[in-house]
XYZ file of C-alpha atoms in Angstrom:
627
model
C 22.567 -3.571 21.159
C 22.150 -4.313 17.352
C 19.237 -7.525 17.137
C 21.687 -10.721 15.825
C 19.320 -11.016 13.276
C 20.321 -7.325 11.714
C 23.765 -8.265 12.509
C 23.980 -11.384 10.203
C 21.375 -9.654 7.543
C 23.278 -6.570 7.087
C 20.095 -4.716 7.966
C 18.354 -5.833 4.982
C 18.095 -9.511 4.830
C 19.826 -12.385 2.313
C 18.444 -11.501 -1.933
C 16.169 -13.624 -2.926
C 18.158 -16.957 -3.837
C 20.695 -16.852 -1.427
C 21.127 -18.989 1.462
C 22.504 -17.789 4.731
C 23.705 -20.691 7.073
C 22.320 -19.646 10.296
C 24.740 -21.948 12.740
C 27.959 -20.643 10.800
C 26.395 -17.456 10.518
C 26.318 -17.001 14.375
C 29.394 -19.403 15.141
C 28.223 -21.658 17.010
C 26.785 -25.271 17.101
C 23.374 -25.713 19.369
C 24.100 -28.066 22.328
C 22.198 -31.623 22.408
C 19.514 -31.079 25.100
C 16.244 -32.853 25.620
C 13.685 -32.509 23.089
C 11.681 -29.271 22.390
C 14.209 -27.418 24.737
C 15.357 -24.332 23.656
C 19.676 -24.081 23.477
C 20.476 -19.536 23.508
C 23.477 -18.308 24.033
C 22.190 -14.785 24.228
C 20.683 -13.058 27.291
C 16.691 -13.743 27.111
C 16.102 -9.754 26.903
C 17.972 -10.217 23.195
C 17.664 -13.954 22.119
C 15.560 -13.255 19.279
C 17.530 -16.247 17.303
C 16.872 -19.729 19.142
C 17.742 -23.245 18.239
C 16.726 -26.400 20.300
C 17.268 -29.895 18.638
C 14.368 -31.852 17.876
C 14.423 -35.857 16.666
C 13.318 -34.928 12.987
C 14.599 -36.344 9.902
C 17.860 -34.596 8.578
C 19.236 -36.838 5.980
C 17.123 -35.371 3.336
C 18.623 -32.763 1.120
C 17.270 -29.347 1.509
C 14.842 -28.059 -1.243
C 13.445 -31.542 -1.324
C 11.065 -31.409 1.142
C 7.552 -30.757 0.948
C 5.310 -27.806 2.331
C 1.523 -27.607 3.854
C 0.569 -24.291 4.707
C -2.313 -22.826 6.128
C -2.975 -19.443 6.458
C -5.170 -16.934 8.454
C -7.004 -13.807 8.751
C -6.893 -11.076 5.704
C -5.437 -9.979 2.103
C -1.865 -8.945 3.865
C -1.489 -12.215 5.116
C -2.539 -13.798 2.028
C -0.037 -11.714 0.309
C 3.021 -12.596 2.831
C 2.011 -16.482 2.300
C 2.015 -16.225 -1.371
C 5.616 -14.096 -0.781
C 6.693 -16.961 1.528
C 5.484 -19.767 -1.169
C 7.266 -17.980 -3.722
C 10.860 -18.185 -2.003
C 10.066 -21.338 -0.803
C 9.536 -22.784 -4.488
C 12.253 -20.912 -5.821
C 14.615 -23.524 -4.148
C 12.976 -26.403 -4.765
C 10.360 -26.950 -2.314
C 6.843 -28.673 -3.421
C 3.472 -27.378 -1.256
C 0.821 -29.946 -0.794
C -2.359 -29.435 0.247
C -2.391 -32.693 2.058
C -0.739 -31.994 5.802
C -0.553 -35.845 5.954
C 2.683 -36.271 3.190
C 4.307 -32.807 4.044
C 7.663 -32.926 5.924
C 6.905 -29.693 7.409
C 4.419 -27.385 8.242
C 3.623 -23.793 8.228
C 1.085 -21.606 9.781
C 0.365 -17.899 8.933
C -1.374 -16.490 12.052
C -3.714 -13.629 12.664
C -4.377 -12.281 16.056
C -7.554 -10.167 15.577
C -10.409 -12.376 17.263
C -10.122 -15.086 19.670
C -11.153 -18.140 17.311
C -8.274 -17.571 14.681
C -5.607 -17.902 17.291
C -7.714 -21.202 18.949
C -7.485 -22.674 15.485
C -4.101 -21.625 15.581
C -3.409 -23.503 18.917
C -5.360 -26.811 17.369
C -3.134 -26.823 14.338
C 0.088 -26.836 16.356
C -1.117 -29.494 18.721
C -2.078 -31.397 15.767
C 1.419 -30.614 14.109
C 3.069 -31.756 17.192
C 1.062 -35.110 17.568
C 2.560 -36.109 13.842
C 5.835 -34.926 15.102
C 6.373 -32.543 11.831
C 8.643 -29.853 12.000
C 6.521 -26.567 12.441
C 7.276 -22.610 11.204
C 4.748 -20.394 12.564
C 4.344 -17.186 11.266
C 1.965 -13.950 10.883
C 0.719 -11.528 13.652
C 0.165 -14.186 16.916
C 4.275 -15.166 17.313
C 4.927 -11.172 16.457
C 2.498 -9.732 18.666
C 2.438 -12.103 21.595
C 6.238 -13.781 21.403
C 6.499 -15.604 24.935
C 2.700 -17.465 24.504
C 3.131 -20.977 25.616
C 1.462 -22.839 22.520
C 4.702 -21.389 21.044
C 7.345 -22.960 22.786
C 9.940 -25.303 21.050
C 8.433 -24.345 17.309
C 10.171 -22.111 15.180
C 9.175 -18.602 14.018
C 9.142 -15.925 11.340
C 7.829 -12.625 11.987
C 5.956 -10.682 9.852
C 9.447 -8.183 8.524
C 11.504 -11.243 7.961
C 9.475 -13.486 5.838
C 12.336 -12.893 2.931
C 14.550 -14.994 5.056
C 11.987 -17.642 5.292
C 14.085 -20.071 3.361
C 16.148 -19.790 6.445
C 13.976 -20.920 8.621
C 12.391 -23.555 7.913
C 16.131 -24.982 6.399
C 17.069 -25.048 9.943
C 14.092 -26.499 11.354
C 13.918 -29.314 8.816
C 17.787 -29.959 10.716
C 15.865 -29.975 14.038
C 16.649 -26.696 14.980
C 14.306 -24.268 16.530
C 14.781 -20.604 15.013
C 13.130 -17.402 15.606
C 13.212 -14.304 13.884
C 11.174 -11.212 14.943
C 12.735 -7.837 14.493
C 13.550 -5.802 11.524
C 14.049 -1.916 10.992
C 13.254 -2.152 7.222
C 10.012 -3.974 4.808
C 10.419 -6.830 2.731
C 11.050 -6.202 -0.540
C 8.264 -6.353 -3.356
C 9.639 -8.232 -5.572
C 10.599 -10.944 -4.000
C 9.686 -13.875 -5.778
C 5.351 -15.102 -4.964
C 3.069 -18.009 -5.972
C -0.278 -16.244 -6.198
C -3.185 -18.072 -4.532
C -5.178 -16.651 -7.731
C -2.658 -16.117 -10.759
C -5.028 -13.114 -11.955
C -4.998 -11.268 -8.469
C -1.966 -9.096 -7.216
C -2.031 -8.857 -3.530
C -0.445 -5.272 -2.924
C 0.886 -4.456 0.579
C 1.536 -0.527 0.510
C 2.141 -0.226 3.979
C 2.272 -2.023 6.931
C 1.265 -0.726 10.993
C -1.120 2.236 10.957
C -0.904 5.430 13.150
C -3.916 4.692 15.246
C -4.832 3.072 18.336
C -7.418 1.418 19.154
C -8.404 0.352 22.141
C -9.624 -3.334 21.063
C -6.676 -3.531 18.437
C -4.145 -6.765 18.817
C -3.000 -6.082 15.157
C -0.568 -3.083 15.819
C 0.843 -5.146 18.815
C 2.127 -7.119 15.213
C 2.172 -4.654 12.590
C 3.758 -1.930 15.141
C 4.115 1.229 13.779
C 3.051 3.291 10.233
C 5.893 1.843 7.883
C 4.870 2.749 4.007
C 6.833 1.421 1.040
C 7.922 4.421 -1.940
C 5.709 5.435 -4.726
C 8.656 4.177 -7.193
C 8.763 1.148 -5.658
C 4.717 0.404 -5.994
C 4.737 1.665 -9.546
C 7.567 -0.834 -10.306
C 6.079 -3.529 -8.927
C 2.749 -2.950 -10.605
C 4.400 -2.588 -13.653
C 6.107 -5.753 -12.934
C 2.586 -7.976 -12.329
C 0.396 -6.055 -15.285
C 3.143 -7.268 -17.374
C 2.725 -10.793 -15.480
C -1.130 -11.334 -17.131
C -2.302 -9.862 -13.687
C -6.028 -8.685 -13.866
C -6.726 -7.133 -10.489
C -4.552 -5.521 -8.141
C -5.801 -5.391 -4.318
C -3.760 -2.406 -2.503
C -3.954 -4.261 0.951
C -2.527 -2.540 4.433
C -4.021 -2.024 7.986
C -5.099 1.580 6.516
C -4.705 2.013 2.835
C -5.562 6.223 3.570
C -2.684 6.530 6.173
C -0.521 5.347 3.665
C 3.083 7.578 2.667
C 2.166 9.961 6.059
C 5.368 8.790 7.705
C 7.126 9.589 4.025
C 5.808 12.914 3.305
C 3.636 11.750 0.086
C -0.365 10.586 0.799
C -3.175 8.261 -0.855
C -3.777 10.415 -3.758
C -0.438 10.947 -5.050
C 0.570 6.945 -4.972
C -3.192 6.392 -6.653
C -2.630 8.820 -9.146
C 0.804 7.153 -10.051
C -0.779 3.574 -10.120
C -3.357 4.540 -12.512
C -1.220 5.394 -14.795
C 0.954 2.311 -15.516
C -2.916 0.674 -15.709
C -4.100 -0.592 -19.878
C -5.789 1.524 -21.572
C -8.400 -0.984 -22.982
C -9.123 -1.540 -18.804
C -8.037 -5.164 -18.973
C -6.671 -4.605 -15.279
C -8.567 -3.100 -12.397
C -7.093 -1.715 -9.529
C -9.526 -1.669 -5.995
C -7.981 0.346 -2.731
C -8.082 -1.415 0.288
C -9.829 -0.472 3.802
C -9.022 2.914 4.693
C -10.461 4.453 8.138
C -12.500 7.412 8.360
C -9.737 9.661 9.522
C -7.432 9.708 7.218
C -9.408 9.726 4.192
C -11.542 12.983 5.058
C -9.261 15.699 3.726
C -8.650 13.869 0.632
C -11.978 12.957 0.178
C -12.327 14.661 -3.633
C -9.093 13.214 -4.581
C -9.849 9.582 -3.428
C -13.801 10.467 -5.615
C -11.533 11.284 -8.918
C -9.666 8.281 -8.359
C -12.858 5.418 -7.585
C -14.082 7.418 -11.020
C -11.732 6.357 -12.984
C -12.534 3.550 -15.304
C -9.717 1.309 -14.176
C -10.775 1.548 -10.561
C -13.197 -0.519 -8.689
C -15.830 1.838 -7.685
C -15.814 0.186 -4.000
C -14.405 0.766 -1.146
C -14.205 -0.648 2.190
C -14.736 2.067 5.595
C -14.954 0.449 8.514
C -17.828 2.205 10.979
C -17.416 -0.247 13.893
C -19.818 1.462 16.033
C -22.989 4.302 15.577
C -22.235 5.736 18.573
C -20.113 8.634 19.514
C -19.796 7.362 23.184
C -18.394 3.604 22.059
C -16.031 5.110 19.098
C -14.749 7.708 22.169
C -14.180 4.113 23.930
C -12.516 2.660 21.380
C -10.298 5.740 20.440
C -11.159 5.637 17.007
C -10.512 9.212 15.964
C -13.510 10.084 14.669
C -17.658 10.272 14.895
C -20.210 8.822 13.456
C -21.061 12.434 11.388
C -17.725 12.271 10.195
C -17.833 8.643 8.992
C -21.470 9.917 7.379
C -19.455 12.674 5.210
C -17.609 9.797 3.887
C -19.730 8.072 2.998
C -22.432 10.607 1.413
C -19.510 12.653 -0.435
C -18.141 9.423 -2.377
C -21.668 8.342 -2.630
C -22.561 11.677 -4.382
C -19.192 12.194 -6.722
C -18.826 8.064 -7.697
C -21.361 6.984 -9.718
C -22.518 3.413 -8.235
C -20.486 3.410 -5.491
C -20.624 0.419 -3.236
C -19.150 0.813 0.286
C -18.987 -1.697 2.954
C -18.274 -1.488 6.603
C -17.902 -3.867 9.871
C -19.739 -3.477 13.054
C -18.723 -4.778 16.502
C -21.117 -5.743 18.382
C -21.166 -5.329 22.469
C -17.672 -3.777 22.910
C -17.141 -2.775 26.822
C -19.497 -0.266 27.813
C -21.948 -0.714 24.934
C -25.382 0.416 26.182
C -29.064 -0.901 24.296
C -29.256 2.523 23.419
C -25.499 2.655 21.799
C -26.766 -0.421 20.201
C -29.418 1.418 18.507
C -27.911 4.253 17.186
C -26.023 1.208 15.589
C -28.868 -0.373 14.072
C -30.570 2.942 12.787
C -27.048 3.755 10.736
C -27.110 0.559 9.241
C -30.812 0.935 8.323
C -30.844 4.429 7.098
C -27.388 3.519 4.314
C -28.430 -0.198 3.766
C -24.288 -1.091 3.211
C -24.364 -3.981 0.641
C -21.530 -5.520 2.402
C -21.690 -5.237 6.547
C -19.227 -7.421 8.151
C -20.348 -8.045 11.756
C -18.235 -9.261 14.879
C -18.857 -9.533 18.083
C -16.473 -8.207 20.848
C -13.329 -10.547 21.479
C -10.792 -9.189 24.651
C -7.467 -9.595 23.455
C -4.962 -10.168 25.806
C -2.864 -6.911 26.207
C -4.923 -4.418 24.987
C -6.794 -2.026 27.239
C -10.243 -2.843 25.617
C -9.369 -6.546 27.965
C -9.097 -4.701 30.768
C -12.418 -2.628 30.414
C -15.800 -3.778 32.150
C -17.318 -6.661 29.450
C -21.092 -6.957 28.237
C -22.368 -10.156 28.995
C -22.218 -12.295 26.413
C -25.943 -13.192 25.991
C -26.626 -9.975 25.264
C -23.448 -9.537 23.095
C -24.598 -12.645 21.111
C -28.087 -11.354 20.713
C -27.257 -8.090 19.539
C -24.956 -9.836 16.650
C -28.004 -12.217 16.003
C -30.482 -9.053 15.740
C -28.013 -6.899 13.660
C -27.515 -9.874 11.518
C -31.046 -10.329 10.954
C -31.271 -6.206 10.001
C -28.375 -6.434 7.347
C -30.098 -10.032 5.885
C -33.485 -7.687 5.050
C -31.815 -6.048 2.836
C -32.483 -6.379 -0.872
C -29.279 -4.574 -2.602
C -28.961 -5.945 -5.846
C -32.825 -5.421 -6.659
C -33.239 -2.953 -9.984
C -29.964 -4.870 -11.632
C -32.190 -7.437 -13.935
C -32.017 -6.905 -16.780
C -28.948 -3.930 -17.092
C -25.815 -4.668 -19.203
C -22.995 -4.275 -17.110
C -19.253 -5.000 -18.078
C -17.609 -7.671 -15.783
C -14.309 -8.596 -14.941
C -13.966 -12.474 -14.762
C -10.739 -13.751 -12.242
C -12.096 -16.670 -10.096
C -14.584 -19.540 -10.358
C -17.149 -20.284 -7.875
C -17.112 -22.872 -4.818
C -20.127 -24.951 -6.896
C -17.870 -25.516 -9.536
C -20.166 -24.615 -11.965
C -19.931 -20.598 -12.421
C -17.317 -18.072 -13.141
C -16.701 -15.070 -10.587
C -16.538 -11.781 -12.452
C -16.921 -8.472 -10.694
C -19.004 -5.435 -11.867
C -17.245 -1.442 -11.874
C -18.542 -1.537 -8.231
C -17.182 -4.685 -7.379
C -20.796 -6.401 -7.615
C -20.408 -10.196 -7.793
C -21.829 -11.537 -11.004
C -22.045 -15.309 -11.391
C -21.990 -16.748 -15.123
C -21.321 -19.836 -16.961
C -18.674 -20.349 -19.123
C -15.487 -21.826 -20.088
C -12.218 -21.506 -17.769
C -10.590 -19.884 -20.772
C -12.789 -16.538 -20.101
C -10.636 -16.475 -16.627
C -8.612 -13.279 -16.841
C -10.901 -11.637 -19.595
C -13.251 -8.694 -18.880
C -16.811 -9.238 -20.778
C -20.154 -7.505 -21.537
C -22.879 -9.351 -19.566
C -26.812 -8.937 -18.942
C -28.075 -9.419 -15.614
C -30.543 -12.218 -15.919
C -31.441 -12.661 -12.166
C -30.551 -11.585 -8.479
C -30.940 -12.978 -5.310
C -30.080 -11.617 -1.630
C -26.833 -12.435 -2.026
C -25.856 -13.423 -5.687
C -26.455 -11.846 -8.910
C -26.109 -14.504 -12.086
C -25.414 -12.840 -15.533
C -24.703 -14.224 -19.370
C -21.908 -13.439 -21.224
C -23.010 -11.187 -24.145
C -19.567 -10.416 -25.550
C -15.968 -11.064 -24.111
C -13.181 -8.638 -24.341
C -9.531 -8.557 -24.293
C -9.386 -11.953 -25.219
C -6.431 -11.502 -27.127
C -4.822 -10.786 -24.054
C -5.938 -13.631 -22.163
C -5.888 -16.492 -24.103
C -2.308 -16.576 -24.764
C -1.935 -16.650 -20.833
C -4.223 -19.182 -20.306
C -2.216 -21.385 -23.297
C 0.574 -20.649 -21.192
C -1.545 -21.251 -17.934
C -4.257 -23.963 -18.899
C -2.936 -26.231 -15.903
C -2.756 -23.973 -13.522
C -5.366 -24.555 -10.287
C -7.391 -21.221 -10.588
C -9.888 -22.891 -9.274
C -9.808 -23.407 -5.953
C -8.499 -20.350 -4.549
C -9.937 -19.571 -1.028
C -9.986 -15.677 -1.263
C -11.040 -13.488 1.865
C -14.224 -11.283 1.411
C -13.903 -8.878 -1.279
C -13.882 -5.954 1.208
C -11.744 -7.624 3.925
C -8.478 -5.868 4.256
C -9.167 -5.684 7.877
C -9.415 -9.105 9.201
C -13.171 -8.725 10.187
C -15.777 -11.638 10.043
C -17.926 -11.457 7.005
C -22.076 -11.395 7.119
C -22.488 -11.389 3.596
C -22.895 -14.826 2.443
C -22.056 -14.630 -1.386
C -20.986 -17.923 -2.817
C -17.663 -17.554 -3.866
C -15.434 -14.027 -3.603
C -17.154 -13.610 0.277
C -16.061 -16.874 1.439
C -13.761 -16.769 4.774
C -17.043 -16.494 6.788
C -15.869 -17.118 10.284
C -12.189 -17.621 10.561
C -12.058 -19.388 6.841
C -8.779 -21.266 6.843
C -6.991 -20.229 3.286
C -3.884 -22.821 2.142
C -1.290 -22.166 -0.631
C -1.789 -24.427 -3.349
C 0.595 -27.645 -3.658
C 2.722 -28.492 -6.640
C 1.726 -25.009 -8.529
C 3.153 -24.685 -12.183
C 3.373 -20.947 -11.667
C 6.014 -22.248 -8.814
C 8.707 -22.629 -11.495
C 8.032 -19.294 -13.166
C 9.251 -17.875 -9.624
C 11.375 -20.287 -9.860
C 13.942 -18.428 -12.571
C 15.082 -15.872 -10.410
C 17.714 -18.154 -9.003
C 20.495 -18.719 -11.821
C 20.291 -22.767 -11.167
C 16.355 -22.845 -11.231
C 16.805 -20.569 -14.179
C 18.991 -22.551 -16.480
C 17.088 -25.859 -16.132
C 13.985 -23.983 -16.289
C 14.933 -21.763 -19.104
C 13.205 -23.883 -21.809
C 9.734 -25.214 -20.152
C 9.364 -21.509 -19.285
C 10.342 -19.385 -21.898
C 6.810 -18.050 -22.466
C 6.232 -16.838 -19.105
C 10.146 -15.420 -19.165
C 9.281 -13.402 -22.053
C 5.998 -12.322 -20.536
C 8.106 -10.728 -17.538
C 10.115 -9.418 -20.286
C 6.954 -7.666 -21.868
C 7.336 -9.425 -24.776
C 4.418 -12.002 -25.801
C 4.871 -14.954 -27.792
C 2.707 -15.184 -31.385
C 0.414 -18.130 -31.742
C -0.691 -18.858 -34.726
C -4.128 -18.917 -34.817
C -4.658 -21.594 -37.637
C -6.357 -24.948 -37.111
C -3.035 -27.725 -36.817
C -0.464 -25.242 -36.444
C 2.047 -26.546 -33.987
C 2.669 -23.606 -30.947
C 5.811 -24.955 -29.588
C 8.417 -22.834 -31.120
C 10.029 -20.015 -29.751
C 12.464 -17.175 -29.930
C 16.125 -17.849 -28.399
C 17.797 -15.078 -26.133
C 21.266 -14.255 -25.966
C 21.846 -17.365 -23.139
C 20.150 -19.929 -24.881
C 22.760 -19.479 -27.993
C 25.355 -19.478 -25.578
C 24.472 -22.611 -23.991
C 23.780 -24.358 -27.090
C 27.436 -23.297 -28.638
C 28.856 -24.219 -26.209
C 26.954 -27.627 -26.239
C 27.867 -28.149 -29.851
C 31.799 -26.990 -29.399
C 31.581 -29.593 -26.591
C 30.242 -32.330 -29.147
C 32.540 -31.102 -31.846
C 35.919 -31.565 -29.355
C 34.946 -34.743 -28.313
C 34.180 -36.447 -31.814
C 37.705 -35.088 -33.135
C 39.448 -36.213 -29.656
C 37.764 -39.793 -30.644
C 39.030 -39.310 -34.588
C 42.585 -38.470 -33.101
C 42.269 -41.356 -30.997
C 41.116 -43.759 -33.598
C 44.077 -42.802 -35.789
C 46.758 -43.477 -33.443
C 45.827 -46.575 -32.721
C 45.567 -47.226 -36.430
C 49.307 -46.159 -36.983
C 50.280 -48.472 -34.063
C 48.593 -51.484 -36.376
């Protein structure tokens, strides 16, 4: 049997801007029961659509309301929050930052380590003591649906956040819905709210073809599922033209991408690169790929990190320097493989930067496994070396498998820790001119975060207008784990400052990234100040009351003709056509150029006007005549 949910969707889901009533949709009105219990009248084994009735507030008018969310764990859930913020806004809905005024709350979940589903299960409680209405979303509800902290709150899985609007419609009514399985992807260009306004969040594919022992992610992300080259080139198109500035390919493996399509890696990179500026205003960095499926393209992926539109970093994850423990963990690979990778791109890019992640004192893990861990990390001194320790997640076999004890689990961590913090990278760079590309501004407040060819932080002062600008900078001074330049020269300014006219309200500043080389959901030991900055479990949220909201806003006709004026610069921008400022001192910047619909709407305004003022002359006359 069909899931209802592909049923009433048609197998693809409602278009952007178009509400689907669920209760008409499946004919039938949810029985008043006690609170928080759930009213199905499917068989459990197919009841992915639920409703119980809870004693929230249902006089408001939908699209009213306002949002807090929170979200978890890595770029691809950053990029389905932003995707969920941007429907969300596009009918209407503010996002506060404050959970205290928000009529409803949402929670993007990741299940990789114990302590982001625990903060998970304190947010809910915490939810539930305010008696808000709660959506929960991301990997937890997908991969482990029947989990108790879940009961009586509603739920979007990670295929069906286009029919978010849905959801949390009906649980603002004091409904409980849940929606988990889809055959086909969210589209791409569905309308977002980026956390950063300068940073594209690109999901290529979702699920990945291995399997991992220790892995709760694929219990989420199931199976390899990779959107079409045409369809990535369209949407970068799409955000380049948007004043975009770097583009993150995120997935659970970037290098298994277009396997399960017949295409690979190279061929979608080699398409991107194309649609990238010339004057390399816009960077492109590939996400975390796994040693496997990057080792027979390794000279392809080389030409591609050489190019000088492309971040020459890249993210492998290593997990363990042992053959025995990566045999345990079914990783697919050895350590002397993992070393080809990393010495080939080393060799062919010219100031490469790789990171990788360690676990520390998975099941099985010997002091001599341990070891051959430390030595690897010695001998390549990784810049970036994000280090966990060993979490059992419920369901996987890893849980089931004899554990370390945790004292020596927790020293290991401490001691690898300690090996990666001796490290002195960045030493050598004072001094060098390097060219930087400037999207975010630190946590102090005081600096701007720009990012070298190899995706080195660089830390500079300067104005917020040099946000979305690349520049040439000297290296004045580095430290363990920051490197502060000065701004010799800035480029593409021409390109930038009209966005950031455009932009100049919009809250750049206090986006809440994940590391720079996170697209798996690992822990972070570097410690840099700003890009590096979900440490343990970081908490990100989705910015309240956004301007950029209403940009999104236009792709429903309403929002669109109300918006049409207050927006017609960032219209035209999707449009690839710029507005021209003049650049002289006391030249007024408000006027613009008026489309096809804007004289429409204003002749018909002015035949409007025009009827009534010779309806009110007829008028006048007769009554004149009557005198």
């Amino acid at each position: 049997m069909e899931d209802i949910e592909d049923l009433l969707a048609g197998g693809g889901g409602s278009q952007p801007g178009f509400r689907l009533p669920l209760t008409a949709a499946v004919g039938f009105n949810p029985k008043r029961k006690k609170k928080n219990k759930t009213v199905s009248s499917l068989p459990k084994s197919t009841s992915f659509l639920q409703y119980s009735v809870n004693s929230y507030d249902t006089t408001k008018i939908p699209g009213t309301e306002t949002i807090y969310m929170k979200t978890f764990g890595c770029s691809h859930n950053q990029s389905d929050s932003e995707y969920m913020a941007g429907q969300l806004s596009a009918f209407g809905y503010n996002f506060s930052d404050n959970p205290d005024e928000a009529d409803l709350w949402i929670i993007n979940t990741c299940t990789v380590k114990s302590p982001s589903q625990s903060a998970m299960e304190t947010l809910i409680a915490k939810c539930r003591n305010g008696n808000k209405p709660l959506v929960v979303a991301g990997c937890v509800p997908q991969g482990s649906r029947d989990l108790k902290e879940l009961e009586g709150v509603s739920i979007v899985g990670v295929q069906q956040i286009d029919r978010v609007v849905e959801v949390v419609e009906e649980t603002l009514k004091g409904h409980e819905v849940r929606l988990l399985t889809r055959k086909t992807l969210p589209a791409l260009d569905l309308p977002k709210v980026r956390k950063n306004k300068f940073v594209e969040i690109l999901p290529i594919n979702v699920g990945c073809l291995g399997a991992c022992t220790y892995c709760k992610t694929k219990h989420a992300r199931g199976h390899l599922g990779s959107y079409t080259v045409d369809s990535l080139v369209g949407r970068v198109r799409s955000v380049i033209a948007d004043g975009v500035r770097e583009i993150w390919l995120s997935s659970e493996d970037t290098g298994a991408y277009g396997r399960d399509l017949g295409v690979n890696l190279p061929i979608l990179l080699n398409a991107l690169v194309v649609e990238l500026p010339s004057d390399g205003s816009t960077m492109l960095r590939i996400g975390m790929t796994n040693p496997p499926y990057i080792l027979e393209h390794l000279k392809e992926i080389a030409e591609v990190l050489h190019h000088p539109c492309v971040y020459s970093f890249l993210h492998v994850p290593v997990q363990s320097g042992s053959d025995t423990i990566l045999s345990a963990m079914n990783r697919e690979y050895t350590v002397g493989e993992f070393r080809t990778v990393v010495d080939t791109l080393t060799e062919m890019v010219p100031g490469m930067q790789i990171a990788t992640d360690i676990i520390c004192g998975f099941p099985g893990e010997t002091d001599e496994d341990f070891e051959q861990t430390v030595d690897l990390i010695k001998e390549y001194k990784f810049p970036q070396v994000h280090i966990s320790q060993f979490y059992p997640r419920p369901g996987t076999p890893a849980a089931r498998m004899k554990k370390v004890p945790s004292t020596s689990v927790k020293k290991r961590s401490r001691e690898l820790t300690s090996v990666f913090e001796s490290f002195t990278p960045y030493v050598g760079m004072e001094g060098k001119v390097e060219r930087i590309w400037i999207t975010d501004t630190a946590t102090d407040g005081t600096h701007l975060v720009g990012h070298t060819k190899g995706y080195i932080q660089v830390l500079v002062v300067g104005p917020e207008s040099m946000l979305g600008t690349s520049a040439i900078a000297k290296i004045t001074s580095v430290g363990r784990w920051s490197v502060f330049g000065e701004v010799i020269e800035i480029l593409n300014r021409g390109s930038a400052s009209s966005e950031s006219q455009d932009n100049k309200d919009t809250p750049c500043s206090n986006t809440s990234e994940t590391c720079a080389c996170s697209e798996e959901p690992e822990p972070c030991a570097c410690k840099l100040i700003s890009s590096c900055r979900h440490a343990e479990d970081k908490i990100v949220s989705v910015p309240g009351n956004d301007p950029r909201q209403s940009e999104h806003s236009n792709q429903t006709l309403i929002g669109w003709l109300i918006r049409k004026r207050k927006n017609s610069s960032h219209k035209k921008m999707e449009n690839d056509t710029k507005l021209e400022y003049d650049k002289k001192p006391g030249t007024s910047h408000h006027g613009c150029n008026w489309g096809h619909v804007d004289k429409a709407l204003f002749g018909g305004i002015l035949v409007s006007l025009l009827t009534i003022i010779a309806l009110l002359l007829y008028l006048g006359s007769r009554s004149l005549s009557f005198q």
